[in-house]
mmCIF file of C-alpha atoms and ligand atoms in Angstrom:
data_model
loop_
_atom_site.group_PDB
_atom_site.id
_atom_site.type_symbol
_atom_site.label_atom_id
_atom_site.label_comp_id
_atom_site.label_asym_id
_atom_site.label_seq_id
_atom_site.Cartn_x
_atom_site.Cartn_y
_atom_site.Cartn_z
ATOM 1 C CA MET A 265 -1.274 27.087 14.677
ATOM 2 C CA SER A 266 0.096 26.851 11.375
ATOM 3 C CA ARG A 267 1.239 23.416 9.850
ATOM 4 C CA LYS A 268 4.431 23.457 8.058
ATOM 5 C CA ILE A 269 4.737 21.186 5.165
ATOM 6 C CA VAL A 270 8.166 20.784 3.554
ATOM 7 C CA VAL A 271 8.017 20.304 -0.232
ATOM 8 C CA LEU A 272 10.951 18.266 -1.722
ATOM 9 C CA ALA A 273 9.983 18.738 -5.365
ATOM 10 C CA GLY A 274 13.079 16.795 -6.764
ATOM 11 C CA ASP A 275 13.966 15.781 -10.059
ATOM 12 C CA GLY A 276 12.470 15.140 -13.587
ATOM 13 C CA VAL A 277 8.642 15.651 -13.460
ATOM 14 C CA GLY A 278 8.874 15.977 -9.460
ATOM 15 C CA PRO A 279 8.689 19.708 -9.816
ATOM 16 C CA GLU A 280 5.636 19.595 -12.274
ATOM 17 C CA VAL A 281 3.477 17.064 -10.257
ATOM 18 C CA SER A 282 4.481 18.708 -7.038
ATOM 19 C CA ALA A 283 3.384 22.112 -8.095
ATOM 20 C CA GLN A 284 -0.184 20.815 -8.842
ATOM 21 C CA ALA A 285 -0.274 18.891 -5.600
ATOM 22 C CA VAL A 286 0.713 22.074 -3.582
ATOM 23 C CA ARG A 287 -1.753 24.136 -5.596
ATOM 24 C CA VAL A 288 -4.401 21.755 -4.393
ATOM 25 C CA LEU A 289 -3.333 21.745 -0.972
ATOM 26 C CA GLU A 290 -3.304 25.552 -0.992
ATOM 27 C CA THR A 291 -6.842 25.778 -2.111
ATOM 28 C CA VAL A 292 -7.945 23.257 0.637
ATOM 29 C CA SER A 293 -5.956 25.123 3.111
ATOM 30 C CA ASP A 294 -7.826 28.167 2.360
ATOM 31 C CA LYS A 295 -11.172 26.826 2.210
ATOM 32 C CA ALA A 296 -11.028 24.556 5.230
ATOM 33 C CA ASN A 297 -8.789 27.021 7.222
ATOM 34 C CA LEU A 298 -6.086 24.718 7.749
ATOM 35 C CA ASP A 299 -3.444 27.021 7.746
ATOM 36 C CA LEU A 300 -0.809 25.026 5.947
ATOM 37 C CA GLU A 301 2.462 26.736 5.272
ATOM 38 C CA PHE A 302 5.049 25.357 2.444
ATOM 39 C CA GLU A 303 8.773 25.339 2.642
ATOM 40 C CA PRO A 304 10.610 24.066 -0.343
ATOM 41 C CA ALA A 305 13.917 22.147 0.363
ATOM 42 C CA LEU A 306 16.355 20.059 -1.945
ATOM 43 C CA LEU A 307 16.612 16.397 -2.209
ATOM 44 C CA GLY A 308 18.080 13.932 -4.661
ATOM 45 C CA GLY A 309 19.681 15.118 -8.002
ATOM 46 C CA ALA A 310 18.602 18.814 -7.322
ATOM 47 C CA ALA A 311 20.396 18.753 -4.018
ATOM 48 C CA ILE A 312 23.542 17.021 -5.514
ATOM 49 C CA ASP A 313 23.715 19.951 -8.077
ATOM 50 C CA ALA A 314 23.408 22.509 -5.610
ATOM 51 C CA VAL A 315 25.362 21.361 -2.517
ATOM 52 C CA GLY A 316 26.803 18.027 -3.478
ATOM 53 C CA SER A 317 24.898 15.824 -1.215
ATOM 54 C CA PRO A 318 21.486 13.984 -2.134
ATOM 55 C CA LEU A 319 20.225 14.739 1.451
ATOM 56 C CA PRO A 320 21.480 17.918 2.813
ATOM 57 C CA ASP A 321 21.714 18.477 6.686
ATOM 58 C CA GLU A 322 19.465 21.376 6.255
ATOM 59 C CA THR A 323 16.910 19.278 4.230
ATOM 60 C CA LEU A 324 16.693 16.638 7.001
ATOM 61 C CA ALA A 325 16.393 19.164 9.751
ATOM 62 C CA ALA A 326 13.546 20.928 8.088
ATOM 63 C CA CYS A 327 11.780 17.598 7.655
ATOM 64 C CA ARG A 328 12.126 16.695 11.054
ATOM 65 C CA ALA A 329 10.522 19.824 12.150
ATOM 66 C CA ALA A 330 7.547 19.758 9.731
ATOM 67 C CA SER A 331 4.199 18.497 10.139
ATOM 68 C CA ALA A 332 4.527 16.356 6.926
ATOM 69 C CA VAL A 333 6.862 16.182 4.015
ATOM 70 C CA PHE A 334 5.762 16.124 0.325
ATOM 71 C CA LEU A 335 7.811 14.706 -2.309
ATOM 72 C CA GLY A 336 7.846 14.790 -6.082
ATOM 73 C CA ALA A 337 10.451 12.426 -7.538
ATOM 74 C CA VAL A 338 14.162 11.774 -7.467
ATOM 75 C CA GLY A 339 16.672 10.527 -9.940
ATOM 76 C CA GLY A 340 17.599 10.738 -13.596
ATOM 77 C CA PRO A 341 20.296 9.651 -16.262
ATOM 78 C CA LYS A 342 22.103 13.028 -15.484
ATOM 79 C CA TRP A 343 23.238 11.576 -12.050
ATOM 80 C CA ASP A 344 24.133 7.859 -13.462
ATOM 81 C CA THR A 345 27.754 9.033 -13.254
ATOM 82 C CA VAL A 346 28.005 10.141 -9.714
ATOM 83 C CA PRO A 347 29.456 8.050 -7.156
ATOM 84 C CA VAL A 348 27.032 5.266 -5.857
ATOM 85 C CA GLU A 349 27.154 6.445 -2.291
ATOM 86 C CA ILE A 350 25.493 9.976 -3.311
ATOM 87 C CA ARG A 351 23.148 8.863 -5.931
ATOM 88 C CA PRO A 352 19.730 10.707 -5.704
ATOM 89 C CA GLU A 353 18.128 7.619 -4.486
ATOM 90 C CA VAL A 354 20.570 7.441 -1.549
ATOM 91 C CA GLY A 355 18.800 10.736 -0.531
ATOM 92 C CA LEU A 356 15.345 9.315 -0.559
ATOM 93 C CA LEU A 357 16.357 6.157 1.225
ATOM 94 C CA GLY A 358 18.131 7.991 3.923
ATOM 95 C CA LEU A 359 15.301 10.315 4.430
ATOM 96 C CA ARG A 360 12.802 7.459 4.871
ATOM 97 C CA LYS A 361 15.272 5.764 7.189
ATOM 98 C CA GLU A 362 16.124 8.964 9.280
ATOM 99 C CA LEU A 363 12.381 9.733 9.796
ATOM 100 C CA GLY A 364 11.741 6.100 10.775
ATOM 101 C CA LEU A 365 9.055 5.699 7.932
ATOM 102 C CA PHE A 366 8.438 1.844 8.032
ATOM 103 C CA ALA A 367 5.080 1.606 6.839
ATOM 104 C CA ASN A 368 4.539 2.618 3.186
ATOM 105 C CA LEU A 369 0.988 2.587 2.294
ATOM 106 C CA ARG A 370 0.178 2.261 -1.353
ATOM 107 C CA PRO A 371 -3.596 2.235 -2.098
ATOM 108 C CA VAL A 372 -4.496 0.852 -5.413
ATOM 109 C CA LYS A 373 -8.265 1.365 -6.798
ATOM 110 C CA THR A 374 -9.705 1.073 -10.042
ATOM 111 C CA ILE A 375 -11.654 4.058 -11.022
ATOM 112 C CA PRO A 376 -14.729 3.210 -12.927
ATOM 113 C CA SER A 377 -14.156 5.816 -15.617
ATOM 114 C CA LEU A 378 -10.595 4.488 -16.292
ATOM 115 C CA VAL A 379 -11.135 0.651 -16.631
ATOM 116 C CA GLU A 380 -10.402 1.308 -20.327
ATOM 117 C CA ALA A 381 -6.941 2.633 -19.504
ATOM 118 C CA SER A 382 -5.975 -0.717 -17.907
ATOM 119 C CA PRO A 383 -4.610 -3.443 -20.230
ATOM 120 C CA LEU A 384 -6.571 -6.001 -18.068
ATOM 121 C CA LYS A 385 -9.919 -7.278 -19.052
ATOM 122 C CA ASN A 386 -12.422 -4.952 -17.669
ATOM 123 C CA GLU A 387 -14.411 -7.431 -15.689
ATOM 124 C CA ARG A 388 -11.463 -8.338 -13.608
ATOM 125 C CA LEU A 389 -11.036 -4.855 -12.484
ATOM 126 C CA ALA A 390 -14.635 -4.181 -11.050
ATOM 127 C CA GLY A 391 -14.151 -3.642 -7.124
ATOM 128 C CA VAL A 392 -10.484 -3.643 -6.924
ATOM 129 C CA ASP A 393 -9.738 -1.680 -3.906
ATOM 130 C CA ILE A 394 -6.493 -2.751 -2.327
ATOM 131 C CA VAL A 395 -3.806 -1.213 0.196
ATOM 132 C CA VAL A 396 -0.382 -2.522 -0.137
ATOM 133 C CA VAL A 397 1.649 -1.888 2.969
ATOM 134 C CA ARG A 398 5.263 -2.099 1.930
ATOM 135 C CA GLU A 399 8.001 -2.314 4.846
ATOM 136 C CA LEU A 400 10.051 0.588 3.985
ATOM 137 C CA THR A 401 13.298 0.807 6.211
ATOM 138 C CA GLY A 402 14.781 -2.616 6.220
ATOM 139 C CA GLY A 403 15.469 -5.602 3.913
ATOM 140 C CA ILE A 404 17.790 -5.689 1.019
ATOM 141 C CA TYR A 405 17.600 -1.887 0.552
ATOM 142 C CA PHE A 406 19.476 -1.239 3.803
ATOM 143 C CA GLY A 407 21.577 -4.459 4.363
ATOM 144 C CA LYS A 408 25.358 -4.932 4.022
ATOM 145 C CA ARG A 409 26.571 -4.798 0.452
ATOM 146 C CA SER A 410 29.764 -4.998 -1.319
ATOM 147 C CA ARG A 411 30.977 -4.618 -4.736
ATOM 148 C CA SER A 412 34.318 -5.446 -6.324
ATOM 149 C CA ALA A 413 35.340 -5.606 -10.308
ATOM 150 C CA ASP A 414 33.906 -9.183 -10.628
ATOM 151 C CA GLU A 415 31.762 -9.921 -7.506
ATOM 152 C CA ALA A 416 29.057 -8.013 -5.554
ATOM 153 C CA PHE A 417 26.461 -8.836 -2.645
ATOM 154 C CA ASP A 418 23.583 -7.422 -1.160
ATOM 155 C CA THR A 419 22.136 -8.841 2.136
ATOM 156 C CA CYS A 420 18.382 -8.967 3.191
ATOM 157 C CA GLU A 421 18.102 -8.822 6.939
ATOM 158 C CA TYR A 422 14.976 -8.198 8.976
ATOM 159 C CA THR A 423 14.468 -8.468 12.634
ATOM 160 C CA VAL A 424 11.258 -9.702 14.716
ATOM 161 C CA GLY A 425 10.613 -6.001 15.716
ATOM 162 C CA GLU A 426 10.682 -4.725 12.297
ATOM 163 C CA ILE A 427 8.300 -7.347 11.170
ATOM 164 C CA GLU A 428 5.907 -7.120 13.948
ATOM 165 C CA ARG A 429 5.428 -3.288 13.661
ATOM 166 C CA VAL A 430 4.668 -3.188 9.997
ATOM 167 C CA CYS A 431 2.404 -6.226 10.412
ATOM 168 C CA ARG A 432 0.543 -4.444 13.130
ATOM 169 C CA ALA A 433 0.098 -1.458 11.105
ATOM 170 C CA ALA A 434 -1.365 -3.389 8.154
ATOM 171 C CA ALA A 435 -3.750 -5.298 10.651
ATOM 172 C CA VAL A 436 -5.041 -2.107 12.064
ATOM 173 C CA LEU A 437 -5.571 -0.716 8.702
ATOM 174 C CA ALA A 438 -7.314 -4.006 7.651
ATOM 175 C CA ARG A 439 -9.806 -3.909 10.766
ATOM 176 C CA GLY A 440 -10.971 -0.511 9.373
ATOM 177 C CA ARG A 441 -11.527 -2.051 6.011
ATOM 178 C CA ARG A 442 -12.818 -5.311 4.722
ATOM 179 C CA GLY A 443 -10.952 -7.336 7.487
ATOM 180 C CA ARG A 444 -8.909 -9.372 5.148
ATOM 181 C CA ILE A 445 -4.858 -9.575 5.206
ATOM 182 C CA THR A 446 -2.418 -11.052 2.746
ATOM 183 C CA SER A 447 1.103 -11.453 4.039
ATOM 184 C CA ILE A 448 3.552 -11.930 1.083
ATOM 185 C CA ASP A 449 7.036 -13.600 1.416
ATOM 186 C CA LYS A 450 9.371 -16.315 -0.165
ATOM 187 C CA PHE A 451 8.992 -18.651 2.714
ATOM 188 C CA ASN A 452 10.075 -21.672 0.633
ATOM 189 C CA VAL A 453 13.555 -19.997 -0.111
ATOM 190 C CA LEU A 454 14.487 -17.295 2.191
ATOM 191 C CA ASP A 455 15.283 -17.214 5.896
ATOM 192 C CA THR A 456 14.140 -13.664 6.239
ATOM 193 C CA SER A 457 10.780 -14.877 4.847
ATOM 194 C CA ARG A 458 10.451 -17.722 7.216
ATOM 195 C CA LEU A 459 10.921 -15.471 10.009
ATOM 196 C CA TRP A 460 8.510 -12.956 8.441
ATOM 197 C CA ARG A 461 5.853 -15.751 8.059
ATOM 198 C CA GLU A 462 6.093 -16.990 11.677
ATOM 199 C CA THR A 463 6.271 -13.490 13.122
ATOM 200 C CA ALA A 464 3.265 -12.243 10.914
ATOM 201 C CA SER A 465 1.300 -15.495 11.636
ATOM 202 C CA ARG A 466 1.847 -15.128 15.449
ATOM 203 C CA VAL A 467 0.889 -11.347 15.492
ATOM 204 C CA PHE A 468 -2.237 -11.968 13.496
ATOM 205 C CA ARG A 469 -3.266 -14.999 15.814
ATOM 206 C CA ALA A 470 -2.522 -13.360 18.999
ATOM 207 C CA GLU A 471 -3.554 -9.715 18.409
ATOM 208 C CA PHE A 472 -5.987 -9.718 15.508
ATOM 209 C CA PRO A 473 -7.905 -13.101 15.445
ATOM 210 C CA ASP A 474 -10.975 -11.115 13.942
ATOM 211 C CA LEU A 475 -9.018 -10.887 10.656
ATOM 212 C CA GLU A 476 -9.030 -13.275 7.854
ATOM 213 C CA VAL A 477 -5.479 -14.055 7.035
ATOM 214 C CA GLU A 478 -3.702 -15.412 3.914
ATOM 215 C CA HIS A 479 -0.087 -16.070 3.392
ATOM 216 C CA LEU A 480 1.109 -16.120 -0.326
ATOM 217 C CA LEU A 481 4.586 -16.718 -1.881
ATOM 218 C CA VAL A 482 5.641 -13.579 -3.719
ATOM 219 C CA ASP A 483 5.607 -14.936 -7.177
ATOM 220 C CA ALA A 484 2.093 -16.399 -6.789
ATOM 221 C CA ALA A 485 1.042 -13.119 -5.490
ATOM 222 C CA ALA A 486 2.323 -11.513 -8.662
ATOM 223 C CA MET A 487 0.124 -13.790 -10.483
ATOM 224 C CA HIS A 488 -2.861 -13.521 -8.281
ATOM 225 C CA LEU A 489 -2.704 -9.744 -8.510
ATOM 226 C CA LEU A 490 -3.697 -10.050 -12.126
ATOM 227 C CA SER A 491 -6.091 -13.133 -11.934
ATOM 228 C CA ARG A 492 -8.122 -12.144 -8.826
ATOM 229 C CA PRO A 493 -7.114 -8.572 -7.807
ATOM 230 C CA ALA A 494 -10.746 -7.836 -6.391
ATOM 231 C CA ASP A 495 -10.250 -10.435 -3.658
ATOM 232 C CA PHE A 496 -7.302 -8.458 -2.084
ATOM 233 C CA ASP A 497 -8.063 -5.926 0.785
ATOM 234 C CA VAL A 498 -4.688 -5.311 2.743
ATOM 235 C CA MET A 499 -1.451 -6.759 1.526
ATOM 236 C CA VAL A 500 1.539 -6.579 3.653
ATOM 237 C CA THR A 501 5.131 -7.240 2.594
ATOM 238 C CA GLU A 502 8.862 -6.598 2.780
ATOM 239 C CA ASN A 503 10.529 -3.747 1.143
ATOM 240 C CA MET A 504 11.753 -4.984 -2.254
ATOM 241 C CA PHE A 505 8.567 -7.336 -3.027
ATOM 242 C CA GLY A 506 6.334 -4.131 -2.188
ATOM 243 C CA ASP A 507 8.297 -2.209 -4.523
ATOM 244 C CA ILE A 508 7.886 -4.433 -7.293
ATOM 245 C CA LEU A 509 4.245 -5.409 -6.743
ATOM 246 C CA THR A 510 3.175 -1.923 -6.527
ATOM 247 C CA ASP A 511 4.444 -1.100 -10.072
ATOM 248 C CA GLU A 512 2.700 -4.222 -11.206
ATOM 249 C CA ALA A 513 -0.742 -3.223 -9.161
ATOM 250 C CA SER A 514 -0.537 0.136 -10.834
ATOM 251 C CA MET A 515 -1.524 -1.317 -13.987
ATOM 252 C CA LEU A 516 -4.759 -2.327 -12.347
ATOM 253 C CA ALA A 517 -5.479 1.314 -11.850
ATOM 254 C CA GLY A 518 -4.215 2.085 -15.495
ATOM 255 C CA SER A 519 -1.041 4.017 -14.997
ATOM 256 C CA MET A 520 1.891 4.328 -12.755
ATOM 257 C CA GLY A 521 1.182 8.091 -12.699
ATOM 258 C CA LEU A 522 -2.222 7.446 -10.805
ATOM 259 C CA LEU A 523 -0.808 5.743 -7.453
ATOM 260 C CA PRO A 524 -0.111 7.759 -4.192
ATOM 261 C CA SER A 525 1.496 6.691 -1.169
ATOM 262 C CA ALA A 526 2.182 7.486 2.423
ATOM 263 C CA SER A 527 5.048 6.557 4.319
ATOM 264 C CA LEU A 528 4.307 6.487 8.142
ATOM 265 C CA GLY A 529 6.350 5.908 11.353
ATOM 266 C CA ASP A 530 5.693 6.155 15.077
ATOM 267 C CA GLY A 531 4.342 9.747 15.298
ATOM 268 C CA GLY A 532 6.659 12.236 13.728
ATOM 269 C CA PRO A 533 6.084 13.534 10.007
ATOM 270 C CA GLY A 534 4.763 11.548 7.513
ATOM 271 C CA LEU A 535 6.210 11.389 3.793
ATOM 272 C CA TYR A 536 3.823 11.608 1.039
ATOM 273 C CA GLU A 537 4.935 10.901 -2.645
ATOM 274 C CA PRO A 538 3.514 9.376 -5.795
ATOM 275 C CA ILE A 539 5.008 5.935 -6.422
ATOM 276 C CA HIS A 540 6.165 6.920 -10.101
ATOM 277 C CA GLY A 541 9.728 8.027 -10.693
ATOM 278 C CA SER A 542 11.077 11.134 -12.200
ATOM 279 C CA ALA A 543 10.230 10.096 -15.912
ATOM 280 C CA PRO A 544 13.012 12.027 -17.421
ATOM 281 C CA ASP A 545 11.662 11.210 -20.837
ATOM 282 C CA ILE A 546 8.658 13.608 -20.377
ATOM 283 C CA ALA A 547 10.223 15.964 -17.903
ATOM 284 C CA GLY A 548 9.762 19.698 -18.483
ATOM 285 C CA ARG A 549 6.855 19.221 -21.011
ATOM 286 C CA ASN A 550 3.792 19.648 -18.868
ATOM 287 C CA ALA A 551 2.958 15.896 -19.758
ATOM 288 C CA ALA A 552 3.166 14.065 -16.410
ATOM 289 C CA ASN A 553 0.028 12.865 -14.894
ATOM 290 C CA PRO A 554 -0.238 14.637 -11.626
ATOM 291 C CA CYS A 555 -3.066 12.093 -10.234
ATOM 292 C CA GLY A 556 -0.471 10.343 -8.044
ATOM 293 C CA ALA A 557 0.947 13.622 -6.472
ATOM 294 C CA ILE A 558 -2.498 14.976 -5.847
ATOM 295 C CA LEU A 559 -3.960 11.936 -4.375
ATOM 296 C CA SER A 560 -0.679 11.653 -2.173
ATOM 297 C CA ALA A 561 -1.668 15.288 -0.977
ATOM 298 C CA ALA A 562 -4.936 13.762 -0.053
ATOM 299 C CA LEU A 563 -3.193 11.170 1.974
ATOM 300 C CA LEU A 564 -1.226 13.879 3.736
ATOM 301 C CA LEU A 565 -4.386 15.707 4.616
ATOM 302 C CA ARG A 566 -5.902 12.555 5.939
ATOM 303 C CA HIS A 567 -2.908 11.079 8.122
ATOM 304 C CA SER A 568 -0.838 14.263 8.946
ATOM 305 C CA CYS A 569 -3.622 16.827 9.228
ATOM 306 C CA GLY A 570 -6.393 15.011 10.667
ATOM 307 C CA ALA A 571 -8.601 16.419 7.858
ATOM 308 C CA ASP A 572 -10.440 13.546 6.671
ATOM 309 C CA ASP A 573 -13.066 15.467 4.845
ATOM 310 C CA ALA A 574 -10.680 17.574 2.920
ATOM 311 C CA ALA A 575 -8.789 14.414 1.952
ATOM 312 C CA SER A 576 -12.087 12.900 0.676
ATOM 313 C CA ALA A 577 -13.163 16.129 -1.103
ATOM 314 C CA VAL A 578 -9.577 16.010 -2.924
ATOM 315 C CA GLU A 579 -10.122 12.164 -4.005
ATOM 316 C CA ALA A 580 -13.597 13.163 -4.980
ATOM 317 C CA ALA A 581 -12.415 15.968 -7.226
ATOM 318 C CA VAL A 582 -9.887 13.730 -8.957
ATOM 319 C CA ASP A 583 -12.651 11.205 -9.562
ATOM 320 C CA ALA A 584 -14.817 14.119 -11.125
ATOM 321 C CA VAL A 585 -12.088 15.397 -13.433
ATOM 322 C CA LEU A 586 -11.471 11.763 -14.654
ATOM 323 C CA ALA A 587 -15.288 11.219 -15.018
ATOM 324 C CA ASP A 588 -15.534 14.292 -17.166
ATOM 325 C CA GLY A 589 -13.122 12.499 -19.597
ATOM 326 C CA ILE A 590 -10.355 14.833 -18.792
ATOM 327 C CA ARG A 591 -7.045 12.924 -19.440
ATOM 328 C CA THR A 592 -3.299 13.205 -19.254
ATOM 329 C CA ARG A 593 -1.261 11.569 -21.861
ATOM 330 C CA ASP A 594 -0.721 8.482 -20.237
ATOM 331 C CA ILE A 595 -4.359 7.464 -19.542
ATOM 332 C CA ALA A 596 -5.919 9.205 -22.858
ATOM 333 C CA ALA A 597 -7.781 6.971 -25.197
ATOM 334 C CA PRO A 598 -6.382 6.302 -28.693
ATOM 335 C CA GLY A 599 -6.945 9.512 -30.663
ATOM 336 C CA GLN A 600 -8.209 11.630 -27.585
ATOM 337 C CA THR A 601 -6.482 15.065 -26.960
ATOM 338 C CA ALA A 602 -4.778 14.792 -23.741
ATOM 339 C CA VAL A 603 -4.414 17.908 -21.374
ATOM 340 C CA GLY A 604 -1.132 18.903 -19.656
ATOM 341 C CA THR A 605 0.082 18.465 -16.011
ATOM 342 C CA ALA A 606 -1.068 21.947 -15.052
ATOM 343 C CA GLU A 607 -4.354 21.967 -16.852
ATOM 344 C CA PHE A 608 -5.287 18.681 -15.007
ATOM 345 C CA GLY A 609 -4.293 20.331 -11.539
ATOM 346 C CA GLN A 610 -6.451 23.396 -12.505
ATOM 347 C CA ALA A 611 -9.497 21.123 -13.383
ATOM 348 C CA VAL A 612 -9.136 19.377 -9.682
ATOM 349 C CA VAL A 613 -9.022 22.822 -8.227
ATOM 350 C CA GLU A 614 -12.286 23.679 -9.903
ATOM 351 C CA ARG A 615 -14.027 20.829 -8.859
ATOM 352 C CA LEU A 616 -13.005 20.821 -5.127
ATOM 353 C CA ALA A 617 -16.053 20.867 -3.197
ATOM 354 C CA LEU A 618 -15.334 22.214 0.360
HETATM 355 C C1 LIG B 232 9.731 3.955 -5.268
HETATM 356 C C2 LIG B 232 10.860 4.054 -6.012
HETATM 357 C C3 LIG B 232 12.251 4.021 -5.023
HETATM 358 C C4 LIG B 232 12.308 2.735 -4.350
HETATM 359 C C5 LIG B 232 13.658 4.293 -5.609
HETATM 360 C C6 LIG B 232 13.341 5.650 -6.317
HETATM 361 C C7 LIG B 232 14.627 4.280 -4.677
HETATM 362 O O1 LIG B 232 11.088 2.965 -7.061
HETATM 363 O O2 LIG B 232 9.467 4.654 -4.125
HETATM 364 O O3 LIG B 232 9.031 2.672 -5.475
HETATM 365 O O4 LIG B 232 12.706 1.710 -4.737
HETATM 366 O O5 LIG B 232 11.739 2.614 -3.065
HETATM 367 MN MN1 LIG B 233 9.409 1.668 -7.010
#
């Protein structure tokens, strides 16, 4: 039976990096007989331009009917003047909410051949292997908000149920890894964070007594991510803290362009996207790093196709390309000639051992 993958290439560098991820998936599908089928659909600015909505009904229906959804990136200065209710980002947030994708997994690993690409001291980077689990359908992204000429507010809201389910997902993940979990909040200031810490503590104590649990304030966590990154295993946090901390964490790996993500709910199709944005400054120039997108495709194979071997093969192929010194512009050493987005994708395909 074929598996349908909806591809939302989106805006900016989205189409370029998506093309490389799809090319890798097509190769894997042929070699491992996965019978993947790809269906393009519109999201974000591309959808606004075509049909006037950042999340057209047909896109949502196609995503609901799919085995998995792959997304490039959305947004860009071109849509800065559209009404806020139909900004490109609204399409992405709506899709996450509609598909119930409450757990956003963002693995952060240092790649030995790339330690020079990180601005951090190399000795700090040895053994960094973290998964940040970001709550994705609640918090300040989705709370009540209002704006008038001289006043505005956004509200952060969480329910016990929302906190429990994402903490459970993170704890299950930690069990399959090094058994450590760090929950991050702003307990000393915010009521949502006090509810978060109480709920997280209760769930871990009652259901996961085998895990080593740590609670950190988000400001301290931002510091510890740089001073002792190798200590962390799974980190779980609310929506906006997770957004900010994962951009920071990407510099442990060396570039925003490197990190993948998987957004999962209770069954149903998962959504796979690099954590980077649409990078309008380099769009259309074959200059973007497709690693985040290709590694997101690996997560798609693992979490939505049950194809763990194929996922590992893609990850190994990316490692092999990097170990061979092939670099896109963002991670090239000073003076080194960088390859383009498509050439990097080709190099990954050539190294796929399946
Ligand atoms: C991300 C992005 C999005 C977010 C934007 C594009 C809405 O920054 O996926 O990290 O804030 O969630
Ligand atoms: Mn972000």
